[in-house]
Coordinates of N, CA, C and O in Angstrom, one line a residue:
M1 N -119.6 106.0 132.1 CA -119.4 105.0 133.1 C -120.1 105.6 134.6 O -120.8 106.8 134.7
D2 N -120.8 104.1 135.4 CA -121.9 104.7 136.2 C -120.8 104.6 137.6 O -119.5 103.9 137.2
L3 N -121.6 105.2 139.0 CA -120.7 105.6 139.8 C -120.3 104.0 140.8 O -119.2 105.0 140.6
Q4 N -120.8 103.1 140.1 CA -119.7 101.9 140.8 C -118.3 101.8 139.5 O -118.0 100.9 140.9
A5 N -118.7 101.8 138.7 CA -118.3 101.5 137.8 C -117.0 102.4 138.0 O -115.3 101.7 138.5
C6 N -116.9 103.4 138.6 CA -116.4 104.5 138.8 C -115.0 104.1 140.0 O -113.7 103.7 140.7
Y7 N -115.9 102.9 141.4 CA -115.2 102.8 142.6 C -114.5 101.6 141.6 O -113.5 101.3 142.5
E8 N -115.4 101.1 141.1 CA -114.1 100.0 140.8 C -112.8 100.2 140.4 O -112.2 99.1 140.9
L9 N -112.9 100.7 139.2 CA -111.4 101.8 138.5 C -110.7 101.2 139.7 O -109.8 101.5 139.6
L10 N -110.9 102.8 140.5 CA -110.1 103.3 141.9 C -109.7 102.0 142.9 O -108.8 102.0 143.1
A11 N -110.5 100.8 142.9 CA -110.3 100.1 143.8 C -109.3 99.3 143.2 O -108.4 98.2 143.6
Q12 N -109.0 99.3 142.0 CA -107.9 98.6 141.9 C -106.6 98.9 141.2 O -105.0 98.1 141.3
R13 N -106.4 99.8 141.7 CA -105.0 100.7 141.4 C -104.6 100.3 143.2 O -104.9 99.8 144.3
P14 N -102.9 100.4 143.4 CA -102.3 100.3 144.7 C -102.5 101.0 145.5 O -103.1 101.7 145.5
A15 N -102.5 100.3 146.8 CA -102.5 100.8 148.3 C -101.8 100.7 148.8 O -101.1 100.6 148.9
H16 N -102.1 102.5 150.1 CA -100.4 102.1 150.9 C -101.4 101.4 152.0 O -101.6 100.9 152.6
A17 N -99.5 101.4 152.5 CA -100.4 99.9 153.6 C -100.2 100.2 155.3 O -100.4 100.1 155.7
H18 N -100.1 101.5 155.2 CA -100.6 102.8 156.7 C -102.1 102.6 156.1 O -102.3 104.0 155.5
A19 N -102.7 103.4 157.7 CA -104.1 103.9 157.3 C -103.9 105.6 158.1 O -103.0 105.8 158.4
H20 N -104.8 106.4 157.1 CA -104.3 107.6 157.9 C -106.3 108.0 158.7 O -106.9 107.6 158.3
C21 N -105.5 107.3 159.8 CA -106.2 107.5 160.8 C -107.4 108.8 160.8 O -108.0 109.2 161.5
E22 N -106.4 110.0 160.8 CA -107.5 111.3 161.6 C -107.9 111.7 160.2 O -109.3 112.3 160.7
G23 N -107.9 111.3 159.0 CA -108.4 111.7 157.2 C -110.3 110.2 158.0 O -110.9 111.1 157.9
E24 N -109.9 109.5 158.6 CA -111.0 108.9 158.9 C -111.4 109.2 160.0 O -113.5 109.1 159.9
H25 N -111.1 110.1 161.3 CA -112.0 110.5 162.2 C -113.0 112.2 161.8 O -114.0 112.3 161.7
S26 N -112.2 112.8 161.1 CA -112.8 113.3 160.4 C -114.3 112.7 159.8 O -115.2 113.9 159.4
H27 N -114.2 112.1 158.3 CA -115.1 111.9 157.4 C -116.2 111.6 158.6 O -117.1 111.4 158.6
E28 N -116.0 110.6 159.4 CA -117.1 110.2 160.8 C -117.4 111.4 161.1 O -118.6 111.2 161.3
A29 N -116.6 112.9 161.9 CA -117.6 113.7 162.1 C -118.2 114.2 161.7 O -120.0 114.8 161.8
A30 N -117.7 114.6 160.2 CA -119.1 114.8 159.1 C -119.9 114.1 158.8 O -120.8 114.5 158.8
E31 N -119.6 112.2 158.7 CA -120.8 111.6 158.6 C -122.1 111.7 159.7 O -122.7 112.2 159.7
Q32 N -121.9 112.2 160.3 CA -122.5 112.4 162.0 C -123.0 113.8 161.6 O -124.6 113.1 161.4
A33 N -122.3 114.5 161.0 CA -123.2 115.0 160.7 C -123.8 115.5 160.3 O -125.5 115.4 160.3
V34 N -124.4 114.7 159.0 CA -125.0 114.5 157.9 C -126.3 113.5 158.5 O -127.5 114.0 158.1
N35 N -126.0 112.9 158.8 CA -126.7 111.8 159.8 C -128.3 112.7 160.6 O -128.9 112.3 160.9
E36 N -127.0 113.4 161.3 CA -128.2 114.1 162.0 C -129.0 115.4 161.3 O -130.4 115.4 162.2
V37 N -129.4 115.6 160.2 CA -129.9 116.5 159.2 C -130.6 115.9 158.5 O -132.2 116.2 158.3
A38 N -129.7 114.4 158.3 CA -131.2 113.8 157.1 C -132.6 113.0 158.8 O -133.6 113.2 158.2
A39 N -131.4 112.9 159.6 CA -133.1 112.6 161.2 C -133.7 113.4 161.0 O -134.9 113.7 161.1
A40 N -133.9 115.0 161.2 CA -134.2 115.9 161.0 C -135.6 116.3 160.7 O -136.6 116.5 160.9
V41 N -135.1 116.0 158.9 CA -135.1 116.0 157.6 C -136.7 115.0 157.8 O -138.2 115.3 158.1
E42 N -136.8 113.8 157.7 CA -137.1 112.8 158.4 C -138.7 112.8 159.4 O -139.3 112.3 159.2
A43 N -138.2 113.2 160.7 CA -138.7 113.7 161.4 C -139.7 114.5 161.2 O -140.7 114.5 161.6
S44 N -139.6 115.4 160.2 CA -140.8 116.2 159.9 C -141.6 116.3 158.8 O -142.3 116.2 158.8
L45 N -140.8 114.6 158.2 CA -141.6 114.6 157.1 C -142.9 113.2 157.4 O -143.5 112.6 157.6
R46 N -142.5 112.6 158.5 CA -144.0 111.9 159.7 C -144.7 112.1 160.0 O -145.7 111.4 159.9
L47 N -144.7 113.5 160.0 CA -146.2 113.7 160.3 C -147.7 113.9 159.0 O -148.8 114.0 159.9
G48 N -147.5 113.4 157.6 CA -147.9 113.0 157.1 C -148.6 114.2 156.2 O -148.2 115.2 156.6
D49 N -149.0 113.1 155.1 CA -149.6 114.8 154.1 C -151.1 116.1 154.8 O -150.4 117.2 154.9
D50 N -151.7 115.7 155.9 CA -152.6 116.3 156.1 C -151.4 116.9 157.3 O -152.0 118.3 158.1
Q51 N -151.0 116.8 158.1 CA -150.3 117.8 158.6 C -148.6 118.4 158.6 O -148.4 119.3 159.1
V52 N -148.5 118.6 157.5 CA -147.3 118.9 156.6 C -147.5 120.4 155.9 O -148.3 119.3 154.5
S53 N -147.2 121.4 155.8 CA -147.9 122.3 154.6 C -146.9 122.1 153.4 O -145.4 122.0 153.1
V54 N -147.5 122.9 152.4 CA -146.3 122.6 151.3 C -145.1 123.6 151.7 O -144.0 122.8 150.9
A55 N -145.2 124.5 151.9 CA -144.0 126.2 152.5 C -142.9 125.0 153.2 O -141.9 124.9 153.3
A56 N -143.6 124.2 154.6 CA -142.7 122.9 155.1 C -141.9 122.2 154.1 O -141.0 122.1 154.6
L57 N -142.8 121.8 153.3 CA -142.2 120.5 152.9 C -141.2 121.6 151.5 O -140.2 120.4 150.8
G58 N -141.0 122.2 150.6 CA -140.6 123.3 150.4 C -139.6 123.3 150.7 O -138.1 123.7 150.7
R59 N -139.4 123.8 152.3 CA -138.7 124.2 153.9 C -137.5 122.9 153.2 O -136.4 123.0 153.6
A60 N -138.3 121.9 153.4 CA -137.4 120.2 153.9 C -137.1 120.5 152.5 O -135.6 119.7 152.9
F61 N -136.8 120.0 151.3 CA -136.9 119.9 150.4 C -134.5 120.8 150.3 O -133.5 120.5 149.9
F62 N -135.1 121.9 150.2 CA -133.7 122.7 150.3 C -133.1 122.4 151.3 O -131.8 122.3 151.5
E63 N -133.6 122.0 152.3 CA -132.7 121.7 154.0 C -131.4 120.3 153.0 O -131.3 120.1 153.3
V64 N -132.7 119.3 152.6 CA -132.3 118.5 152.2 C -130.8 118.5 150.7 O -129.8 117.9 150.3
Q65 N -131.3 119.3 149.8 CA -130.3 119.9 149.3 C -129.5 120.6 149.4 O -128.2 120.2 149.1
E66 N -129.1 121.6 150.7 CA -127.7 122.0 151.3 C -127.0 120.3 152.2 O -125.8 120.4 152.0
L67 N -127.5 119.9 152.2 CA -127.4 118.6 152.7 C -126.7 117.7 151.6 O -125.3 116.9 151.3
R68 N -126.7 118.2 150.3 CA -126.2 117.2 149.1 C -124.7 117.4 149.3 O -123.7 116.8 148.5
V69 N -125.0 118.9 149.2 CA -124.0 119.4 148.4 C -122.8 119.3 149.9 O -121.7 119.2 149.0
H70 N -123.4 119.3 151.2 CA -121.8 118.9 152.1 C -122.2 117.5 151.7 O -120.6 117.4 151.7
I71 N -122.4 117.0 150.8 CA -121.5 115.6 151.0 C -120.8 115.4 149.5 O -120.1 114.7 149.5
Y72 N -121.1 116.4 148.5 CA -120.6 116.3 147.5 C -118.8 117.0 148.0 O -117.7 116.8 147.9
G73 N -118.9 117.8 148.8 CA -117.8 118.0 149.6 C -117.0 117.5 150.4 O -116.2 117.1 149.9
E74 N -117.6 116.4 151.4 CA -117.2 115.6 152.1 C -116.7 114.6 150.6 O -116.0 113.8 150.4
F75 N -117.5 113.8 149.5 CA -116.9 113.5 148.8 C -115.2 113.0 147.9 O -114.4 113.1 147.8
Q76 N -115.8 114.7 147.5 CA -114.5 114.9 146.9 C -113.2 115.3 147.6 O -111.9 115.3 147.0
K77 N -113.1 115.5 148.6 CA -112.1 115.6 149.7 C -112.2 114.0 150.2 O -110.1 114.2 150.3
G78 N -113.0 113.7 150.5 CA -112.7 112.4 150.5 C -111.9 111.4 149.4 O -111.0 110.3 149.6
F79 N -111.8 111.4 148.1 CA -111.9 110.9 147.2 C -110.1 111.5 146.8 O -109.2 110.3 146.5
E80 N -110.0 112.5 147.1 CA -108.3 112.8 147.0 C -107.3 112.3 148.6 O -106.6 111.4 148.0
Q81 N -108.1 112.1 149.3 CA -107.4 111.2 150.7 C -107.4 109.8 151.1 O -106.3 109.6 150.9
F82 N -108.6 109.0 150.2 CA -108.4 108.1 150.2 C -108.5 106.8 148.7 O -108.1 105.9 149.7
K83 N -108.6 107.5 148.1 CA -108.3 107.1 147.0 C -107.7 105.6 146.6 O -106.9 105.4 145.8
A84 N -105.9 105.7 147.6 CA -104.7 105.1 147.1 C -104.6 104.4 148.4 O -103.6 104.0 148.9
T85 N -105.7 104.8 149.4 CA -105.5 103.9 150.7 C -107.3 102.5 151.1 O -108.2 102.9 149.8
P86 N -106.2 101.8 152.0 CA -107.1 100.3 152.1 C -108.8 101.3 152.6 O -109.8 100.3 152.9
Q87 N -108.6 103.2 153.3 CA -110.5 103.3 153.5 C -111.3 102.7 152.3 O -112.2 104.0 152.5
F88 N -110.4 103.5 150.9 CA -111.1 104.3 150.0 C -112.4 103.2 149.8 O -113.7 104.4 149.2
Q89 N -112.7 102.2 149.4 CA -113.6 101.6 149.5 C -114.8 101.2 150.3 O -115.9 101.8 150.3
P90 N -114.3 101.4 151.8 CA -115.5 101.9 152.9 C -115.8 103.4 152.8 O -117.7 104.2 152.9
F91 N -115.0 103.8 152.3 CA -115.6 105.3 152.7 C -116.5 105.5 151.0 O -117.5 106.6 150.8
C92 N -116.3 104.9 149.8 CA -116.9 105.4 148.9 C -118.9 104.5 148.9 O -119.5 104.9 148.6
T93 N -119.1 103.5 150.0 CA -119.8 102.8 150.1 C -120.5 104.1 151.7 O -122.1 104.1 151.2
Q94 N -120.0 104.9 151.9 CA -120.8 105.5 153.0 C -121.4 106.5 152.3 O -122.5 107.3 152.0
I95 N -120.7 107.2 151.1 CA -121.1 108.1 150.5 C -122.3 107.6 149.5 O -122.8 108.9 149.9
T96 N -122.3 106.5 148.8 CA -123.1 106.0 148.3 C -124.3 106.0 149.4 O -125.7 106.0 149.2
E97 N -124.2 105.3 150.5 CA -125.1 105.4 150.9 C -126.3 107.2 151.4 O -127.1 107.1 152.0
Q98 N -125.0 108.0 151.8 CA -125.6 109.2 151.9 C -126.3 109.6 151.2 O -127.1 110.5 151.5
F99 N -125.6 109.6 149.6 CA -126.9 110.0 148.3 C -127.8 109.2 148.2 O -129.1 110.6 147.9
A100 N -127.7 107.9 149.0 CA -129.0 107.5 148.8 C -130.3 108.1 149.7 O -131.4 108.1 149.3
Q101 N -129.7 107.7 150.5 CA -130.6 108.2 151.4 C -131.1 110.1 151.1 O -132.1 110.4 152.2
V102 N -130.5 111.2 151.3 CA -130.7 111.9 150.5 C -132.0 111.6 149.2 O -132.6 112.1 149.2
S103 N -131.2 110.9 148.8 CA -133.2 110.7 147.0 C -133.9 110.4 147.5 O -134.9 110.9 147.3
Q104 N -133.9 109.1 148.8 CA -135.5 108.8 149.2 C -135.9 110.5 150.3 O -137.6 110.0 150.2
Q105 N -135.3 110.7 150.8 CA -135.9 112.0 151.1 C -136.6 113.5 150.0 O -137.7 112.8 150.6
V106 N -135.7 113.2 149.1 CA -136.2 114.1 148.4 C -138.1 113.3 147.7 O -138.7 113.9 146.7
N107 N -137.7 112.5 147.3 CA -138.6 111.5 146.8 C -139.9 111.4 147.8 O -140.9 111.1 146.9
A108 N -139.6 111.6 149.2 CA -140.6 111.7 150.3 C -140.8 112.6 150.3 O -142.8 113.1 150.1
I109 N -140.5 113.9 149.5 CA -141.0 115.2 149.7 C -141.9 115.4 148.5 O -142.8 115.6 148.0
E110 N -141.3 114.5 147.4 CA -141.7 114.9 146.1 C -143.6 114.2 146.1 O -144.4 114.5 145.3
T111 N -143.8 113.1 146.4 CA -144.2 112.2 147.0 C -145.7 113.1 147.6 O -146.9 113.2 146.9
L112 N -145.4 113.4 149.4 CA -146.1 114.6 150.1 C -147.3 115.1 148.6 O -148.0 116.0 148.8
L113 N -146.0 116.2 147.9 CA -146.7 117.5 146.9 C -147.4 116.9 145.9 O -148.0 117.7 146.1
R114 N -147.2 115.3 145.6 CA -148.0 115.0 144.4 C -149.5 114.7 144.9 O -150.8 114.7 144.9
E115 N -149.2 113.9 146.6 CA -150.7 114.2 147.3 C -151.6 115.0 147.2 O -152.8 115.2 147.4
K116 N -150.5 116.3 147.6 CA -152.2 117.3 147.8 C -152.2 118.1 146.2 O -152.1 119.8 146.4
Q117 N -151.9 117.8 145.7 CA -152.0 118.2 144.0 C -151.2 119.4 143.7 O -151.1 120.2 142.8
R118 N -149.7 119.5 144.0 CA -148.7 120.7 144.0 C -148.1 120.0 142.7 O -146.4 119.4 142.9
V119 N -148.8 119.4 140.9 CA -148.1 119.1 140.6 C -146.7 119.3 140.2 O -145.7 118.7 139.7
A120 N -146.9 120.9 139.8 CA -145.7 122.1 139.5 C -144.5 122.0 140.3 O -144.0 121.4 139.6
L121 N -144.8 122.0 141.4 CA -143.6 121.7 142.6 C -142.9 120.6 142.5 O -141.5 120.8 142.2
A122 N -144.1 119.1 142.1 CA -143.5 117.5 142.2 C -142.8 118.0 140.9 O -141.6 117.1 141.3
D123 N -142.6 117.9 139.7 CA -142.0 117.9 138.7 C -140.8 118.6 138.5 O -139.5 118.3 138.4
L124 N -140.8 119.9 139.6 CA -139.6 121.1 139.2 C -138.7 120.0 140.3 O -137.1 119.8 140.4
I125 N -139.1 119.6 141.5 CA -138.4 118.8 141.9 C -138.0 117.2 141.0 O -136.6 116.9 141.1
R126 N -138.6 116.7 141.3 CA -137.7 115.5 139.8 C -137.2 115.6 138.8 O -136.3 115.2 139.0
K127 N -137.7 117.1 138.5 CA -136.1 117.5 137.7 C -135.0 117.8 138.2 O -133.9 117.0 137.6
V128 N -134.9 117.8 139.2 CA -133.8 118.4 139.9 C -133.2 117.0 139.9 O -131.9 117.1 139.5
Q129 N -134.1 115.8 141.1 CA -133.1 115.0 141.1 C -132.5 114.0 139.9 O -132.1 113.6 139.5
G130 N -133.6 114.2 139.1 CA -132.6 113.8 137.4 C -131.6 114.4 136.8 O -130.5 113.9 136.8
Q131 N -131.2 115.7 137.3 CA -130.5 116.2 137.2 C -129.0 116.0 138.5 O -127.8 116.2 137.7
E132 N -129.7 115.8 139.0 CA -127.9 115.8 139.8 C -128.0 114.3 139.6 O -126.6 113.9 140.4
K133 N -128.2 112.9 139.3 CA -128.2 111.5 139.2 C -127.1 112.2 138.0 O -125.7 111.6 138.4
E134 N -127.1 112.9 137.1 CA -126.3 113.3 136.2 C -125.0 113.9 136.9 O -123.3 113.4 136.1
K135 N -125.4 114.8 137.6 CA -124.0 115.5 138.1 C -122.7 114.5 139.1 O -121.6 114.1 139.0
L136 N -123.5 113.9 139.6 CA -123.2 112.8 140.4 C -122.0 111.6 139.2 O -121.0 111.2 139.9
L137 N -122.9 111.6 138.7 CA -121.8 110.3 137.7 C -120.7 110.5 137.1 O -120.4 110.3 137.0
L138 N -122.0 112.3 136.4 CA -120.8 113.4 136.0 C -119.3 113.3 136.9 O -118.2 113.0 136.7
T139 N -119.9 113.7 138.4 CA -118.6 114.0 138.8 C -117.5 112.7 139.6 O -116.6 113.1 139.4
S140 N -117.9 111.4 139.0 CA -117.5 110.7 139.7 C -116.4 110.5 137.9 O -115.3 109.6 139.2
A141 N -117.1 110.4 137.3 CA -116.4 110.0 136.9 C -115.1 110.9 136.1 O -114.2 110.5 135.2
L142 N -114.9 112.0 136.6 CA -114.4 113.2 135.4 C -113.3 112.7 137.1 O -111.9 113.1 136.5
A143 N -113.8 113.0 138.4 CA -112.6 112.7 139.8 C -111.4 111.5 138.6 O -110.2 111.9 138.7
V144 N -111.7 110.7 137.9 CA -111.5 109.1 137.7 C -110.3 109.9 136.8 O -109.4 109.2 136.8
E145 N -110.9 110.5 135.7 CA -110.2 110.9 134.9 C -109.7 111.7 134.4 O -107.8 112.2 134.4
R146 N -109.7 112.4 135.6 CA -108.4 113.7 136.2 C -107.3 112.9 137.0 O -106.1 113.3 136.8
M147 N -107.8 111.8 137.4 CA -106.8 111.3 138.0 C -106.1 109.9 137.2 O -104.6 110.3 137.2
R148 N -106.0 110.1 136.3 CA -105.3 109.3 134.8 C -104.4 110.4 134.1 O -103.3 109.8 133.8
V149 N -105.2 111.6 134.2 CA -104.3 112.4 134.0 C -103.4 112.3 134.4 O -102.0 112.4 134.7
T150 N -103.5 112.7 135.7 CA -102.1 113.3 136.4 C -101.4 111.2 136.6 O -100.1 111.8 137.2
D151 N -102.2 110.7 136.9 CA -100.7 109.2 136.4 C -99.8 109.0 135.3 O -98.8 108.9 135.4
M152 N -100.8 109.7 134.5 CA -100.0 109.4 132.6 C -98.3 110.9 133.0 O -97.8 110.5 132.5
L153 N -98.9 111.9 134.0 CA -98.2 112.7 134.1 C -96.8 112.4 135.3 O -95.9 113.5 134.7
T154 N -96.6 111.6 136.1 CA -96.0 111.1 136.5 C -95.1 109.6 135.9 O -94.7 109.4 136.6
R155 N -94.8 110.0 134.9 CA -94.5 108.4 134.1 C -93.5 109.3 133.9 O -93.5 110.3 133.4
P156 N -92.1 108.5 134.1 CA -90.6 108.9 133.6 C -91.2 109.9 131.9 O -90.3 110.8 131.6
E157 N -91.9 108.8 130.9 CA -92.1 109.3 129.7 C -93.1 109.0 129.2 O -94.2 108.0 128.4
P158 N -94.4 110.5 129.4 CA -95.6 110.3 129.2 C -96.3 110.3 127.9 O -95.2 110.5 127.4
D159 N -97.0 109.2 127.7 CA -97.6 109.2 126.6 C -98.6 110.5 125.8 O -99.6 111.2 126.4
A160 N -97.7 111.2 124.8 CA -98.5 112.3 124.2 C -99.9 112.5 124.3 O -100.2 112.9 123.8
A161 N -99.5 111.2 122.9 CA -101.3 111.1 122.0 C -102.2 110.9 123.1 O -103.1 111.2 123.7
I162 N -102.0 110.0 124.6 CA -102.8 109.0 125.4 C -102.8 110.6 126.6 O -104.7 110.4 126.4
L163 N -102.2 111.4 126.3 CA -102.1 112.2 127.5 C -103.3 113.2 127.0 O -104.3 114.4 127.4
S164 N -103.3 113.7 125.6 CA -104.2 114.5 125.0 C -105.5 114.1 125.0 O -106.0 115.1 125.2
L165 N -105.5 113.3 124.8 CA -106.9 112.2 124.7 C -107.6 112.9 126.3 O -108.8 112.4 126.3
L166 N -107.0 111.9 127.0 CA -107.4 112.0 128.8 C -107.9 113.5 128.8 O -109.0 114.3 129.4
E167 N -106.5 115.0 128.5 CA -107.6 115.8 128.2 C -108.3 116.4 128.1 O -109.0 117.2 127.8
Q168 N -108.3 115.8 127.0 CA -109.6 116.6 126.3 C -111.0 115.9 126.7 O -112.0 116.4 126.7
S169 N -111.1 114.8 127.2 CA -111.9 114.0 128.1 C -112.2 114.9 129.5 O -113.8 115.5 129.8
V170 N -111.4 115.4 129.7 CA -111.5 116.0 131.3 C -112.8 117.6 130.4 O -113.4 118.3 131.3
A171 N -111.7 118.1 129.4 CA -112.4 119.4 129.5 C -113.9 119.1 128.2 O -114.6 119.9 129.1
K172 N -113.7 118.0 128.1 CA -115.8 117.5 127.5 C -116.4 117.4 128.8 O -116.9 118.1 129.6
M173 N -116.0 117.0 130.0 CA -116.7 116.4 130.9 C -117.0 117.7 132.1 O -118.0 117.5 132.6
T174 N -115.9 118.1 131.5 CA -116.1 119.8 133.0 C -116.9 121.0 132.4 O -117.7 121.1 133.2
A175 N -117.4 120.6 130.7 CA -118.3 121.6 130.3 C -119.6 121.3 131.0 O -120.1 121.7 131.2
Q176 N -119.4 120.3 130.6 CA -121.0 118.9 130.8 C -121.2 119.1 132.5 O -122.6 119.7 132.1
H177 N -120.6 119.1 132.9 CA -120.6 119.3 134.7 C -121.3 121.0 134.5 O -122.2 120.9 136.0
T178 N -120.7 121.6 134.3 CA -120.5 123.0 134.6 C -122.4 123.3 133.6 O -122.9 123.9 134.4
E179 N -122.5 122.9 132.5 CA -123.6 122.9 132.1 C -125.2 122.2 133.1 O -126.3 123.4 133.5
I180 N -124.6 121.1 133.8 CA -125.5 120.6 134.8 C -125.9 122.0 136.0 O -126.9 121.3 136.2
I181 N -124.5 121.8 136.5 CA -125.0 123.1 138.0 C -125.6 123.7 137.4 O -126.6 124.6 138.2
V182 N -125.7 124.6 136.0 CA -126.5 126.1 135.5 C -127.7 125.3 135.5 O -128.6 125.8 136.1
T183 N -128.1 124.3 135.5 CA -129.3 123.7 135.0 C -129.7 123.7 136.4 O -131.3 124.1 136.3
I184 N -129.5 122.8 137.5 CA -130.1 122.8 138.2 C -130.1 123.9 139.6 O -131.3 124.8 139.9
N185 N -128.7 125.2 139.0 CA -129.8 126.0 139.8 C -130.8 127.1 139.4 O -131.7 127.5 139.8
E186 N -131.2 126.7 137.7 CA -132.1 127.2 137.4 C -133.2 126.9 138.1 O -134.1 127.4 137.8
L187 N -133.3 125.3 137.8 CA -134.3 124.4 138.5 C -134.4 125.3 140.0 O -136.0 125.1 140.2
L188 N -133.8 124.9 140.8 CA -134.1 125.3 142.2 C -134.8 126.9 142.0 O -135.7 127.5 143.0
D189 N -134.0 128.3 141.6 CA -134.6 129.4 141.1 C -136.1 129.4 141.0 O -137.4 129.9 141.7
E190 N -136.3 128.7 140.1 CA -137.9 128.4 139.6 C -138.4 127.9 140.5 O -140.1 127.8 140.9
L191 N -137.9 126.6 141.4 CA -138.8 125.8 142.8 C -139.4 127.6 143.9 O -140.8 127.4 144.8
R192 N -138.4 128.2 143.8 CA -138.4 129.0 145.0 C -139.1 130.2 144.7 O -140.3 130.6 145.2
M193 N -139.4 130.2 143.2 CA -140.6 130.9 142.5 C -141.6 130.8 142.8 O -142.6 131.2 143.2
E194 N -141.9 129.5 142.3 CA -143.0 128.8 142.6 C -143.4 128.7 144.3 O -144.7 129.1 144.4
L195 N -143.3 128.4 145.3 CA -143.0 128.5 146.0 C -143.9 129.9 146.4 O -144.6 129.9 147.6
V196 N -142.7 130.9 146.0 CA -143.7 131.9 147.0 C -145.3 131.8 146.8 O -146.2 132.6 146.7
D197 N -145.6 131.5 145.0 CA -145.9 132.1 144.5 C -147.6 131.3 145.1 O -148.5 131.9 145.9
E198 N -146.9 130.6 145.6 CA -147.6 128.9 146.9 C -148.3 130.6 148.4 O -149.1 129.7 148.4
M199 N -147.3 130.3 148.5 CA -147.4 130.9 149.8 C -148.2 131.9 149.7 O -148.8 133.1 150.6
E200 N -148.7 133.0 148.6 CA -149.2 134.7 148.3 C -150.5 134.4 148.4 O -151.5 134.5 147.8
E201 N -151.1 133.3 147.6 CA -152.0 132.7 147.3 C -153.2 132.5 148.9 O -153.1 132.2 149.5

């Protein structure tokens, strides 16, 4: 299931008639913080290949990676807060745009590293990007599946067979999600070591 499919499935759920104004303001503040960090990273990359050091590109990548972690946190909080409200679709659109912005910045860093002939670093960043894409899709699908379990449990007479299948699905995806996180952390550690070696040369 891709990210858009997850959003479309959730959009079919009945929405509450009232809006959560406090939640909207909280998310807007978080979005502003994300945009400010993104703007700072973009400004550092505008200098071009000749003026940006490999170390600076490495720092920029890890700043963007921290930003991605922040967006995940906002996604998880917002998912629970807005999933049954009219604000859910706008929230999903904002989160999708933020993840896309992060990917663009990482791609720019990778491109500059390749231009500097730092192929090993660029390849590691490409691997992180691939794993992060899988993580995002799985995070979204897992949130939907957990929601289905909750919905089933709230029924007067839950279907035991369907509930069992849903719980098995959640367990399987949770294990896959954990594996992806471990892989990402290993890649990030390897990238840090490569950057240290680069600075020592």
